[in-house]
């Protein structure tokens, strides 16, 4: 199946995996709705994609934690985007690596509000559109943190375990509506993720990938495009991907 001419929503498209998905899907002819809080970054990306690939790109400044904003903005899409073929629920983050007993309340709230409630808010608005169309594909970006807990991962892992449960729940509840649900669950991907996790500390962020050839956003985009272009009757439910050097959340071979 080709993605050319299809309409694809990507949340968190201003950096990392979301940005890489935007570039690859546009290169393959998809029209895009890109959302994030940093609208300037989205608009720059949109301009470059329009001129490079001649596709339609609509940008939306959106904080996925704000349900009213999510609802209002997705309910007022331009006419050419009234059909949605693919939703990539990607916006998310980890904050800190404190032990549970030292956890920072505001970090817990931001991770759960973004990774779990934000994903639900977006899905709450888009799913009825997909049901009405009797067609669509939801791709949730989970994590190996949704399969394994690691030291200091506590609440981030809880949020990704929740995403995994939500993906499974979506797959079950949407049975019969011709809607595919895929969870892509990566290990280490070098993006702004660690910089955000360590509150802008570049040294700490770099150390995460020291001596490892990590995944990059393009690797995940490649998998998302593969999942989105399988034949109508094929649904890839769960894809776990790590760098070759990473055997599990905690076992990483460093050179
Ligand atoms: P990233 O480079 O930091 O990108 C995160 C994206 O999420 C940005 O575009 C950011 O945009 C957006 N975002 C964050 N908070 C938001 C909010 N409240 N409302 C709307 N958008 C928001 O990180 P990434 O690695 O690409 O992460 C993407 C997804 O992959 C996340 O769900 C993450 O948990 C998952 N993941 C990452 C890794 C990894 O190692 N990198 C591994 C497994 C899973 P703005 O800041 O402009 O809003």
PDB file of C-alpha atoms and ligand atoms in Angstrom:
ATOM      1  CA  UNK A   1       0.000   0.000   0.000  1.00  0.00           C
ATOM      2  CA  UNK A   2       1.335   3.461  -0.828  1.00  0.00           C
ATOM      3  CA  UNK A   3       1.269   6.391   1.611  1.00  0.00           C
ATOM      4  CA  UNK A   4       1.149   8.866  -1.291  1.00  0.00           C
ATOM      5  CA  UNK A   5      -1.768  11.293  -0.983  1.00  0.00           C
ATOM      6  CA  UNK A   6      -2.749   9.935   2.456  1.00  0.00           C
ATOM      7  CA  UNK A   7      -3.357  12.305   5.386  1.00  0.00           C
ATOM      8  CA  UNK A   8      -1.121  11.668   8.397  1.00  0.00           C
ATOM      9  CA  UNK A   9      -1.226  13.342  11.832  1.00  0.00           C
ATOM     10  CA  UNK A  10       2.033  13.346  13.805  1.00  0.00           C
ATOM     11  CA  UNK A  11       2.098  14.661  17.374  1.00  0.00           C
ATOM     12  CA  UNK A  12       5.435  15.921  18.694  1.00  0.00           C
ATOM     13  CA  UNK A  13       6.773  16.616  15.201  1.00  0.00           C
ATOM     14  CA  UNK A  14       9.090  19.482  16.208  1.00  0.00           C
ATOM     15  CA  UNK A  15      12.000  17.157  17.094  1.00  0.00           C
ATOM     16  CA  UNK A  16      13.358  13.634  17.164  1.00  0.00           C
ATOM     17  CA  UNK A  17      11.199  10.705  16.069  1.00  0.00           C
ATOM     18  CA  UNK A  18       8.199  12.866  15.120  1.00  0.00           C
ATOM     19  CA  UNK A  19      10.307  15.149  12.933  1.00  0.00           C
ATOM     20  CA  UNK A  20      11.963  12.146  11.272  1.00  0.00           C
ATOM     21  CA  UNK A  21       8.517  10.618  10.577  1.00  0.00           C
ATOM     22  CA  UNK A  22       7.357  13.919   9.065  1.00  0.00           C
ATOM     23  CA  UNK A  23      10.341  13.991   6.700  1.00  0.00           C
ATOM     24  CA  UNK A  24      10.049  10.361   5.599  1.00  0.00           C
ATOM     25  CA  UNK A  25       6.262  10.367   5.176  1.00  0.00           C
ATOM     26  CA  UNK A  26       6.460  13.632   3.173  1.00  0.00           C
ATOM     27  CA  UNK A  27       9.250  12.214   1.004  1.00  0.00           C
ATOM     28  CA  UNK A  28       6.860   9.374   0.201  1.00  0.00           C
ATOM     29  CA  UNK A  29       4.064  11.758  -0.775  1.00  0.00           C
ATOM     30  CA  UNK A  30       1.918  11.906   2.386  1.00  0.00           C
ATOM     31  CA  UNK A  31       0.112  15.101   3.396  1.00  0.00           C
ATOM     32  CA  UNK A  32       0.793  16.008   7.000  1.00  0.00           C
ATOM     33  CA  UNK A  33      -0.766  17.559  10.058  1.00  0.00           C
ATOM     34  CA  UNK A  34       2.101  18.321  12.414  1.00  0.00           C
ATOM     35  CA  UNK A  35       1.572  19.269  16.040  1.00  0.00           C
ATOM     36  CA  UNK A  36       3.826  20.376  18.923  1.00  0.00           C
ATOM     37  CA  UNK A  37       4.229  23.324  21.263  1.00  0.00           C
ATOM     38  CA  UNK A  38       7.183  24.851  19.366  1.00  0.00           C
ATOM     39  CA  UNK A  39       5.229  26.190  16.408  1.00  0.00           C
ATOM     40  CA  UNK A  40       8.247  27.994  14.890  1.00  0.00           C
ATOM     41  CA  UNK A  41      10.108  24.722  14.515  1.00  0.00           C
ATOM     42  CA  UNK A  42       7.009  23.107  12.985  1.00  0.00           C
ATOM     43  CA  UNK A  43       6.529  25.955  10.514  1.00  0.00           C
ATOM     44  CA  UNK A  44      10.174  25.816   9.391  1.00  0.00           C
ATOM     45  CA  UNK A  45       9.866  22.052   8.896  1.00  0.00           C
ATOM     46  CA  UNK A  46       6.567  22.486   7.040  1.00  0.00           C
ATOM     47  CA  UNK A  47       8.064  25.054   4.639  1.00  0.00           C
ATOM     48  CA  UNK A  48      10.981  22.788   3.802  1.00  0.00           C
ATOM     49  CA  UNK A  49       8.706  19.749   3.251  1.00  0.00           C
ATOM     50  CA  UNK A  50       6.275  21.664   1.043  1.00  0.00           C
ATOM     51  CA  UNK A  51       9.031  22.939  -1.200  1.00  0.00           C
ATOM     52  CA  UNK A  52      10.990  19.668  -1.306  1.00  0.00           C
ATOM     53  CA  UNK A  53       8.091  17.260  -1.854  1.00  0.00           C
ATOM     54  CA  UNK A  54       5.114  19.342  -2.994  1.00  0.00           C
ATOM     55  CA  UNK A  55       2.854  17.919  -0.257  1.00  0.00           C
ATOM     56  CA  UNK A  56       0.228  19.663   1.895  1.00  0.00           C
ATOM     57  CA  UNK A  57       1.423  20.377   5.424  1.00  0.00           C
ATOM     58  CA  UNK A  58      -0.780  21.886   8.130  1.00  0.00           C
ATOM     59  CA  UNK A  59       0.852  22.865  11.424  1.00  0.00           C
ATOM     60  CA  UNK A  60      -0.904  23.162  14.775  1.00  0.00           C
ATOM     61  CA  UNK A  61       0.527  24.650  17.956  1.00  0.00           C
ATOM     62  CA  UNK A  62      -0.798  22.262  20.556  1.00  0.00           C
ATOM     63  CA  UNK A  63      -0.019  21.131  24.076  1.00  0.00           C
ATOM     64  CA  UNK A  64      -1.410  17.592  24.223  1.00  0.00           C
ATOM     65  CA  UNK A  65      -1.999  18.037  27.969  1.00  0.00           C
ATOM     66  CA  UNK A  66      -4.786  20.535  27.284  1.00  0.00           C
ATOM     67  CA  UNK A  67      -7.917  18.634  26.205  1.00  0.00           C
ATOM     68  CA  UNK A  68      -9.927  21.742  25.242  1.00  0.00           C
ATOM     69  CA  UNK A  69      -7.099  22.898  22.968  1.00  0.00           C
ATOM     70  CA  UNK A  70      -6.702  19.432  21.406  1.00  0.00           C
ATOM     71  CA  UNK A  71     -10.460  19.204  20.791  1.00  0.00           C
ATOM     72  CA  UNK A  72     -10.836  22.698  19.323  1.00  0.00           C
ATOM     73  CA  UNK A  73      -7.834  22.434  17.033  1.00  0.00           C
ATOM     74  CA  UNK A  74      -8.550  18.954  15.658  1.00  0.00           C
ATOM     75  CA  UNK A  75     -12.226  19.759  15.152  1.00  0.00           C
ATOM     76  CA  UNK A  76     -11.295  22.719  12.955  1.00  0.00           C
ATOM     77  CA  UNK A  77      -9.031  21.075  10.412  1.00  0.00           C
ATOM     78  CA  UNK A  78      -8.865  22.511   6.877  1.00  0.00           C
ATOM     79  CA  UNK A  79     -11.320  20.854   4.455  1.00  0.00           C
ATOM     80  CA  UNK A  80      -8.586  18.911   2.619  1.00  0.00           C
ATOM     81  CA  UNK A  81      -7.709  17.136   5.885  1.00  0.00           C
ATOM     82  CA  UNK A  82     -11.203  15.947   6.795  1.00  0.00           C
ATOM     83  CA  UNK A  83     -10.151  12.344   6.184  1.00  0.00           C
ATOM     84  CA  UNK A  84      -7.409  11.015   8.461  1.00  0.00           C
ATOM     85  CA  UNK A  85      -5.549   7.909   7.309  1.00  0.00           C
ATOM     86  CA  UNK A  86      -2.829   7.628   9.965  1.00  0.00           C
ATOM     87  CA  UNK A  87      -2.408   9.069  13.470  1.00  0.00           C
ATOM     88  CA  UNK A  88       1.077   8.814  14.965  1.00  0.00           C
ATOM     89  CA  UNK A  89       0.800   9.400  18.719  1.00  0.00           C
ATOM     90  CA  UNK A  90       4.421  10.308  19.349  1.00  0.00           C
ATOM     91  CA  UNK A  91       4.562  13.342  21.707  1.00  0.00           C
ATOM     92  CA  UNK A  92       6.134  12.244  24.951  1.00  0.00           C
ATOM     93  CA  UNK A  93       9.032  12.523  27.365  1.00  0.00           C
ATOM     94  CA  UNK A  94      10.967  11.257  30.338  1.00  0.00           C
ATOM     95  CA  UNK A  95      11.929  13.658  33.120  1.00  0.00           C
ATOM     96  CA  UNK A  96      14.666  12.743  35.567  1.00  0.00           C
ATOM     97  CA  UNK A  97      16.009   9.398  36.806  1.00  0.00           C
ATOM     98  CA  UNK A  98      15.333   9.860  40.524  1.00  0.00           C
ATOM     99  CA  UNK A  99      14.539   6.857  42.660  1.00  0.00           C
ATOM    100  CA  UNK A 100      10.859   6.587  43.552  1.00  0.00           C
ATOM    101  CA  UNK A 101      11.545   7.825  47.097  1.00  0.00           C
ATOM    102  CA  UNK A 102      13.194  10.975  45.702  1.00  0.00           C
ATOM    103  CA  UNK A 103      10.687  11.518  42.877  1.00  0.00           C
ATOM    104  CA  UNK A 104       9.804  15.058  41.799  1.00  0.00           C
ATOM    105  CA  UNK A 105       6.032  15.471  41.852  1.00  0.00           C
ATOM    106  CA  UNK A 106       5.910  17.964  38.971  1.00  0.00           C
ATOM    107  CA  UNK A 107       7.970  15.557  36.794  1.00  0.00           C
ATOM    108  CA  UNK A 108       5.590  12.692  37.566  1.00  0.00           C
ATOM    109  CA  UNK A 109       2.622  14.837  36.644  1.00  0.00           C
ATOM    110  CA  UNK A 110       4.173  16.135  33.426  1.00  0.00           C
ATOM    111  CA  UNK A 111       5.159  12.633  32.242  1.00  0.00           C
ATOM    112  CA  UNK A 112       1.751  11.121  33.007  1.00  0.00           C
ATOM    113  CA  UNK A 113      -0.120  14.126  31.622  1.00  0.00           C
ATOM    114  CA  UNK A 114       1.868  14.084  28.368  1.00  0.00           C
ATOM    115  CA  UNK A 115       2.571  10.402  27.703  1.00  0.00           C
ATOM    116  CA  UNK A 116      -0.703   8.923  28.940  1.00  0.00           C
ATOM    117  CA  UNK A 117      -3.408  11.579  29.167  1.00  0.00           C
ATOM    118  CA  UNK A 118      -2.126  13.541  26.143  1.00  0.00           C
ATOM    119  CA  UNK A 119      -2.170  10.407  23.990  1.00  0.00           C
ATOM    120  CA  UNK A 120      -5.704   9.666  25.227  1.00  0.00           C
ATOM    121  CA  UNK A 121      -6.901  13.233  24.580  1.00  0.00           C
ATOM    122  CA  UNK A 122      -5.680  13.173  20.970  1.00  0.00           C
ATOM    123  CA  UNK A 123      -7.097   9.681  20.428  1.00  0.00           C
ATOM    124  CA  UNK A 124     -10.446  10.677  21.971  1.00  0.00           C
ATOM    125  CA  UNK A 125     -10.915  13.268  19.236  1.00  0.00           C
ATOM    126  CA  UNK A 126      -9.457  11.359  16.295  1.00  0.00           C
ATOM    127  CA  UNK A 127     -10.933   7.871  16.911  1.00  0.00           C
ATOM    128  CA  UNK A 128     -14.560   8.937  16.190  1.00  0.00           C
ATOM    129  CA  UNK A 129     -13.344  10.344  12.845  1.00  0.00           C
ATOM    130  CA  UNK A 130     -11.679   7.007  12.004  1.00  0.00           C
ATOM    131  CA  UNK A 131     -14.790   5.071  13.066  1.00  0.00           C
ATOM    132  CA  UNK A 132     -16.979   7.274  10.851  1.00  0.00           C
ATOM    133  CA  UNK A 133     -14.646   6.667   7.910  1.00  0.00           C
ATOM    134  CA  UNK A 134     -14.512   2.921   8.707  1.00  0.00           C
ATOM    135  CA  UNK A 135     -10.792   3.207   8.027  1.00  0.00           C
ATOM    136  CA  UNK A 136      -7.593   4.356   9.705  1.00  0.00           C
ATOM    137  CA  UNK A 137      -4.362   3.448  11.450  1.00  0.00           C
ATOM    138  CA  UNK A 138      -3.199   4.521  14.909  1.00  0.00           C
ATOM    139  CA  UNK A 139       0.520   4.173  15.552  1.00  0.00           C
ATOM    140  CA  UNK A 140       1.446   4.705  19.196  1.00  0.00           C
ATOM    141  CA  UNK A 141       5.086   5.302  20.068  1.00  0.00           C
ATOM    142  CA  UNK A 142       5.601   3.267  23.217  1.00  0.00           C
ATOM    143  CA  UNK A 143       8.999   2.182  24.516  1.00  0.00           C
ATOM    144  CA  UNK A 144      10.907  -0.798  25.859  1.00  0.00           C
ATOM    145  CA  UNK A 145      10.185   1.094  29.095  1.00  0.00           C
ATOM    146  CA  UNK A 146       6.669  -0.287  28.593  1.00  0.00           C
ATOM    147  CA  UNK A 147       8.079  -3.824  28.757  1.00  0.00           C
ATOM    148  CA  UNK A 148      10.802  -3.557  31.403  1.00  0.00           C
ATOM    149  CA  UNK A 149      11.412  -1.337  34.405  1.00  0.00           C
ATOM    150  CA  UNK A 150      14.930  -0.037  34.995  1.00  0.00           C
ATOM    151  CA  UNK A 151      16.514   1.819  37.948  1.00  0.00           C
ATOM    152  CA  UNK A 152      15.168   5.360  38.125  1.00  0.00           C
ATOM    153  CA  UNK A 153      12.664   4.595  35.360  1.00  0.00           C
ATOM    154  CA  UNK A 154       9.700   4.151  37.737  1.00  0.00           C
ATOM    155  CA  UNK A 155       7.092   6.696  36.589  1.00  0.00           C
ATOM    156  CA  UNK A 156       8.316   7.004  32.983  1.00  0.00           C
ATOM    157  CA  UNK A 157       8.102   3.196  32.741  1.00  0.00           C
ATOM    158  CA  UNK A 158       4.633   3.323  34.312  1.00  0.00           C
ATOM    159  CA  UNK A 159       3.556   5.792  31.633  1.00  0.00           C
ATOM    160  CA  UNK A 160       4.843   3.536  28.859  1.00  0.00           C
ATOM    161  CA  UNK A 161       3.333   0.400  30.440  1.00  0.00           C
ATOM    162  CA  UNK A 162       0.099   2.403  30.296  1.00  0.00           C
ATOM    163  CA  UNK A 163       0.655   3.256  26.623  1.00  0.00           C
ATOM    164  CA  UNK A 164       1.156  -0.444  25.922  1.00  0.00           C
ATOM    165  CA  UNK A 165      -2.103  -1.290  27.711  1.00  0.00           C
ATOM    166  CA  UNK A 166      -3.898   1.496  25.844  1.00  0.00           C
ATOM    167  CA  UNK A 167      -2.587   0.210  22.495  1.00  0.00           C
ATOM    168  CA  UNK A 168      -3.867  -3.274  23.307  1.00  0.00           C
ATOM    169  CA  UNK A 169      -7.173  -1.823  24.516  1.00  0.00           C
ATOM    170  CA  UNK A 170      -7.546   0.201  21.330  1.00  0.00           C
ATOM    171  CA  UNK A 171      -6.890  -2.894  19.231  1.00  0.00           C
ATOM    172  CA  UNK A 172      -9.595  -4.816  21.101  1.00  0.00           C
ATOM    173  CA  UNK A 173     -12.234  -2.097  21.316  1.00  0.00           C
ATOM    174  CA  UNK A 174     -11.814  -1.002  17.702  1.00  0.00           C
ATOM    175  CA  UNK A 175     -12.351  -4.532  16.402  1.00  0.00           C
ATOM    176  CA  UNK A 176     -14.744  -4.430  13.474  1.00  0.00           C
ATOM    177  CA  UNK A 177     -14.114  -0.805  12.494  1.00  0.00           C
ATOM    178  CA  UNK A 178     -11.311  -1.519  10.017  1.00  0.00           C
ATOM    179  CA  UNK A 179      -8.855   0.476  12.141  1.00  0.00           C
ATOM    180  CA  UNK A 180      -5.312  -0.786  12.591  1.00  0.00           C
ATOM    181  CA  UNK A 181      -3.424  -0.211  15.841  1.00  0.00           C
ATOM    182  CA  UNK A 182       0.352  -0.528  16.048  1.00  0.00           C
ATOM    183  CA  UNK A 183       2.667   0.037  18.978  1.00  0.00           C
ATOM    184  CA  UNK A 184       6.289   0.809  18.121  1.00  0.00           C
ATOM    185  CA  UNK A 185       8.413   0.301  21.225  1.00  0.00           C
ATOM    186  CA  UNK A 186      12.010   1.502  20.844  1.00  0.00           C
ATOM    187  CA  UNK A 187      15.058   1.221  23.047  1.00  0.00           C
ATOM    188  CA  UNK A 188      17.670   3.983  22.906  1.00  0.00           C
ATOM    189  CA  UNK A 189      17.052   6.553  20.181  1.00  0.00           C
ATOM    190  CA  UNK A 190      19.364   9.564  20.031  1.00  0.00           C
ATOM    191  CA  UNK A 191      17.045  12.589  19.864  1.00  0.00           C
ATOM    192  CA  UNK A 192      16.349  15.500  22.220  1.00  0.00           C
ATOM    193  CA  UNK A 193      14.899  12.862  24.598  1.00  0.00           C
ATOM    194  CA  UNK A 194      17.886  12.659  26.985  1.00  0.00           C
ATOM    195  CA  UNK A 195      18.465  16.405  26.865  1.00  0.00           C
ATOM    196  CA  UNK A 196      14.865  16.856  28.039  1.00  0.00           C
ATOM    197  CA  UNK A 197      15.242  14.056  30.598  1.00  0.00           C
ATOM    198  CA  UNK A 198      18.341  15.700  32.107  1.00  0.00           C
ATOM    199  CA  UNK A 199      16.864  19.226  31.997  1.00  0.00           C
ATOM    200  CA  UNK A 200      19.237  20.508  29.301  1.00  0.00           C
ATOM    201  CA  UNK A 201      22.451  18.978  30.732  1.00  0.00           C
ATOM    202  CA  UNK A 202      24.315  18.129  27.497  1.00  0.00           C
ATOM    203  CA  UNK A 203      27.068  16.147  29.204  1.00  0.00           C
ATOM    204  CA  UNK A 204      24.616  13.812  30.927  1.00  0.00           C
ATOM    205  CA  UNK A 205      22.562  13.484  27.749  1.00  0.00           C
ATOM    206  CA  UNK A 206      25.647  12.563  25.674  1.00  0.00           C
ATOM    207  CA  UNK A 207      26.736   9.953  28.229  1.00  0.00           C
ATOM    208  CA  UNK A 208      23.567   7.941  27.616  1.00  0.00           C
ATOM    209  CA  UNK A 209      24.820   7.121  24.105  1.00  0.00           C
ATOM    210  CA  UNK A 210      28.541   6.904  24.927  1.00  0.00           C
ATOM    211  CA  UNK A 211      30.227   3.939  23.204  1.00  0.00           C
ATOM    212  CA  UNK A 212      26.944   2.836  21.608  1.00  0.00           C
ATOM    213  CA  UNK A 213      25.667   3.139  18.076  1.00  0.00           C
ATOM    214  CA  UNK A 214      22.127   4.170  19.072  1.00  0.00           C
ATOM    215  CA  UNK A 215      18.965   4.176  17.003  1.00  0.00           C
ATOM    216  CA  UNK A 216      18.145   7.518  15.397  1.00  0.00           C
ATOM    217  CA  UNK A 217      14.788   9.075  14.576  1.00  0.00           C
ATOM    218  CA  UNK A 218      15.068   7.885  10.963  1.00  0.00           C
ATOM    219  CA  UNK A 219      15.182   4.245  12.120  1.00  0.00           C
ATOM    220  CA  UNK A 220      11.829   4.627  13.864  1.00  0.00           C
ATOM    221  CA  UNK A 221      10.367   6.589  10.944  1.00  0.00           C
ATOM    222  CA  UNK A 222      11.392   3.745   8.656  1.00  0.00           C
ATOM    223  CA  UNK A 223       9.476   1.261  10.846  1.00  0.00           C
ATOM    224  CA  UNK A 224       6.436   3.560  11.100  1.00  0.00           C
ATOM    225  CA  UNK A 225       6.319   3.895   7.305  1.00  0.00           C
ATOM    226  CA  UNK A 226       6.697   0.130   6.902  1.00  0.00           C
ATOM    227  CA  UNK A 227       3.794  -0.447   9.321  1.00  0.00           C
ATOM    228  CA  UNK A 228       1.658   2.182   7.594  1.00  0.00           C
ATOM    229  CA  UNK A 229       2.169   0.695   4.136  1.00  0.00           C
ATOM    230  CA  UNK A 230       1.277  -2.962   4.751  1.00  0.00           C
ATOM    231  CA  UNK A 231      -1.674  -4.323   2.802  1.00  0.00           C
ATOM    232  CA  UNK A 232      -5.197  -3.562   4.053  1.00  0.00           C
ATOM    233  CA  UNK A 233      -5.519  -6.957   5.804  1.00  0.00           C
ATOM    234  CA  UNK A 234      -2.161  -6.767   7.668  1.00  0.00           C
ATOM    235  CA  UNK A 235      -1.855  -5.094  11.085  1.00  0.00           C
ATOM    236  CA  UNK A 236       1.539  -5.094  12.815  1.00  0.00           C
ATOM    237  CA  UNK A 237       0.419  -4.944  16.446  1.00  0.00           C
ATOM    238  CA  UNK A 238       3.634  -4.505  18.430  1.00  0.00           C
ATOM    239  CA  UNK A 239       7.159  -3.817  17.252  1.00  0.00           C
ATOM    240  CA  UNK A 240      10.052  -3.784  19.730  1.00  0.00           C
ATOM    241  CA  UNK A 241      13.283  -2.336  18.374  1.00  0.00           C
ATOM    242  CA  UNK A 242      16.617  -1.633  20.048  1.00  0.00           C
ATOM    243  CA  UNK A 243      20.112  -0.762  18.919  1.00  0.00           C
ATOM    244  CA  UNK A 244      22.069  -3.975  18.238  1.00  0.00           C
ATOM    245  CA  UNK A 245      24.249  -3.089  21.237  1.00  0.00           C
ATOM    246  CA  UNK A 246      21.236  -2.933  23.568  1.00  0.00           C
ATOM    247  CA  UNK A 247      19.901  -6.360  24.579  1.00  0.00           C
ATOM    248  CA  UNK A 248      17.462  -5.042  27.191  1.00  0.00           C
ATOM    249  CA  UNK A 249      16.683  -1.821  29.029  1.00  0.00           C
ATOM    250  CA  UNK A 250      19.732  -2.338  31.255  1.00  0.00           C
ATOM    251  CA  UNK A 251      22.099  -4.500  29.170  1.00  0.00           C
ATOM    252  CA  UNK A 252      24.036  -2.261  26.826  1.00  0.00           C
ATOM    253  CA  UNK A 253      27.344  -3.201  25.244  1.00  0.00           C
ATOM    254  CA  UNK A 254      29.584  -0.117  25.150  1.00  0.00           C
ATOM    255  CA  UNK A 255      32.765   0.087  23.079  1.00  0.00           C
TER     256      UNK A 255
HETATM  257  P1  LIG B   1      12.213  14.479  21.537  1.00  0.00           P
HETATM  258  O1  LIG B   1      13.271  14.619  20.502  1.00  0.00           O
HETATM  259  O2  LIG B   1      12.386  15.171  22.838  1.00  0.00           O
HETATM  260  O3  LIG B   1      10.796  14.871  20.904  1.00  0.00           O
HETATM  261  C1  LIG B   1       9.634  14.904  21.692  1.00  0.00           C
HETATM  262  C2  LIG B   1       8.517  15.596  20.939  1.00  0.00           C
HETATM  263  O4  LIG B   1       7.352  15.619  21.787  1.00  0.00           O
HETATM  264  C3  LIG B   1       8.841  17.032  20.593  1.00  0.00           C
HETATM  265  O5  LIG B   1       8.401  17.304  19.286  1.00  0.00           O
HETATM  266  C4  LIG B   1       8.022  17.848  21.602  1.00  0.00           C
HETATM  267  O6  LIG B   1       7.600  19.069  21.003  1.00  0.00           O
HETATM  268  C5  LIG B   1       6.820  16.934  21.815  1.00  0.00           C
HETATM  269  N1  LIG B   1       6.152  17.241  23.081  1.00  0.00           N
HETATM  270  C6  LIG B   1       6.678  17.132  24.324  1.00  0.00           C
HETATM  271  N2  LIG B   1       5.766  17.550  25.229  1.00  0.00           N
HETATM  272  C7  LIG B   1       4.655  17.925  24.522  1.00  0.00           C
HETATM  273  C8  LIG B   1       3.390  18.452  24.895  1.00  0.00           C
HETATM  274  N3  LIG B   1       3.066  18.670  26.183  1.00  0.00           N
HETATM  275  N4  LIG B   1       2.491  18.742  23.927  1.00  0.00           N
HETATM  276  C9  LIG B   1       2.819  18.523  22.635  1.00  0.00           C
HETATM  277  N5  LIG B   1       3.993  18.013  22.216  1.00  0.00           N
HETATM  278  C10 LIG B   1       4.897  17.733  23.163  1.00  0.00           C
HETATM  279  O7  LIG B   1      12.033  12.930  21.932  1.00  0.00           O
HETATM  280  P2  LIG B   1      11.801  11.626  21.021  1.00  0.00           P
HETATM  281  O8  LIG B   1      12.857  10.658  21.387  1.00  0.00           O
HETATM  282  O9  LIG B   1      11.624  11.975  19.595  1.00  0.00           O
HETATM  283  O10 LIG B   1      10.456  11.097  21.674  1.00  0.00           O
HETATM  284  C11 LIG B   1       9.286  10.819  20.931  1.00  0.00           C
HETATM  285  C12 LIG B   1       8.551   9.652  21.580  1.00  0.00           C
HETATM  286  O11 LIG B   1       9.378   8.489  21.555  1.00  0.00           O
HETATM  287  C13 LIG B   1       8.186   9.871  23.049  1.00  0.00           C
HETATM  288  O12 LIG B   1       6.899   9.367  23.275  1.00  0.00           O
HETATM  289  C14 LIG B   1       9.209   9.034  23.796  1.00  0.00           C
HETATM  290  O13 LIG B   1       8.744   8.606  25.051  1.00  0.00           O
HETATM  291  C15 LIG B   1       9.367   7.891  22.818  1.00  0.00           C
HETATM  292  N6  LIG B   1      10.609   7.104  22.975  1.00  0.00           N
HETATM  293  C16 LIG B   1      11.819   7.703  22.876  1.00  0.00           C
HETATM  294  C17 LIG B   1      12.967   6.934  23.048  1.00  0.00           C
HETATM  295  C18 LIG B   1      14.352   7.532  22.978  1.00  0.00           C
HETATM  296  O14 LIG B   1      15.307   6.885  23.440  1.00  0.00           O
HETATM  297  N7  LIG B   1      14.511   8.718  22.399  1.00  0.00           N
HETATM  298  C19 LIG B   1      12.862   5.563  23.314  1.00  0.00           C
HETATM  299  C20 LIG B   1      11.601   4.996  23.391  1.00  0.00           C
HETATM  300  C21 LIG B   1      10.482   5.772  23.217  1.00  0.00           C
HETATM  301  P3  LIG B   1       7.511  20.487  21.762  1.00  0.00           P
HETATM  302  O15 LIG B   1       8.568  20.483  22.822  1.00  0.00           O
HETATM  303  O16 LIG B   1       7.748  21.466  20.643  1.00  0.00           O
HETATM  304  O17 LIG B   1       6.113  20.523  22.277  1.00  0.00           O
END
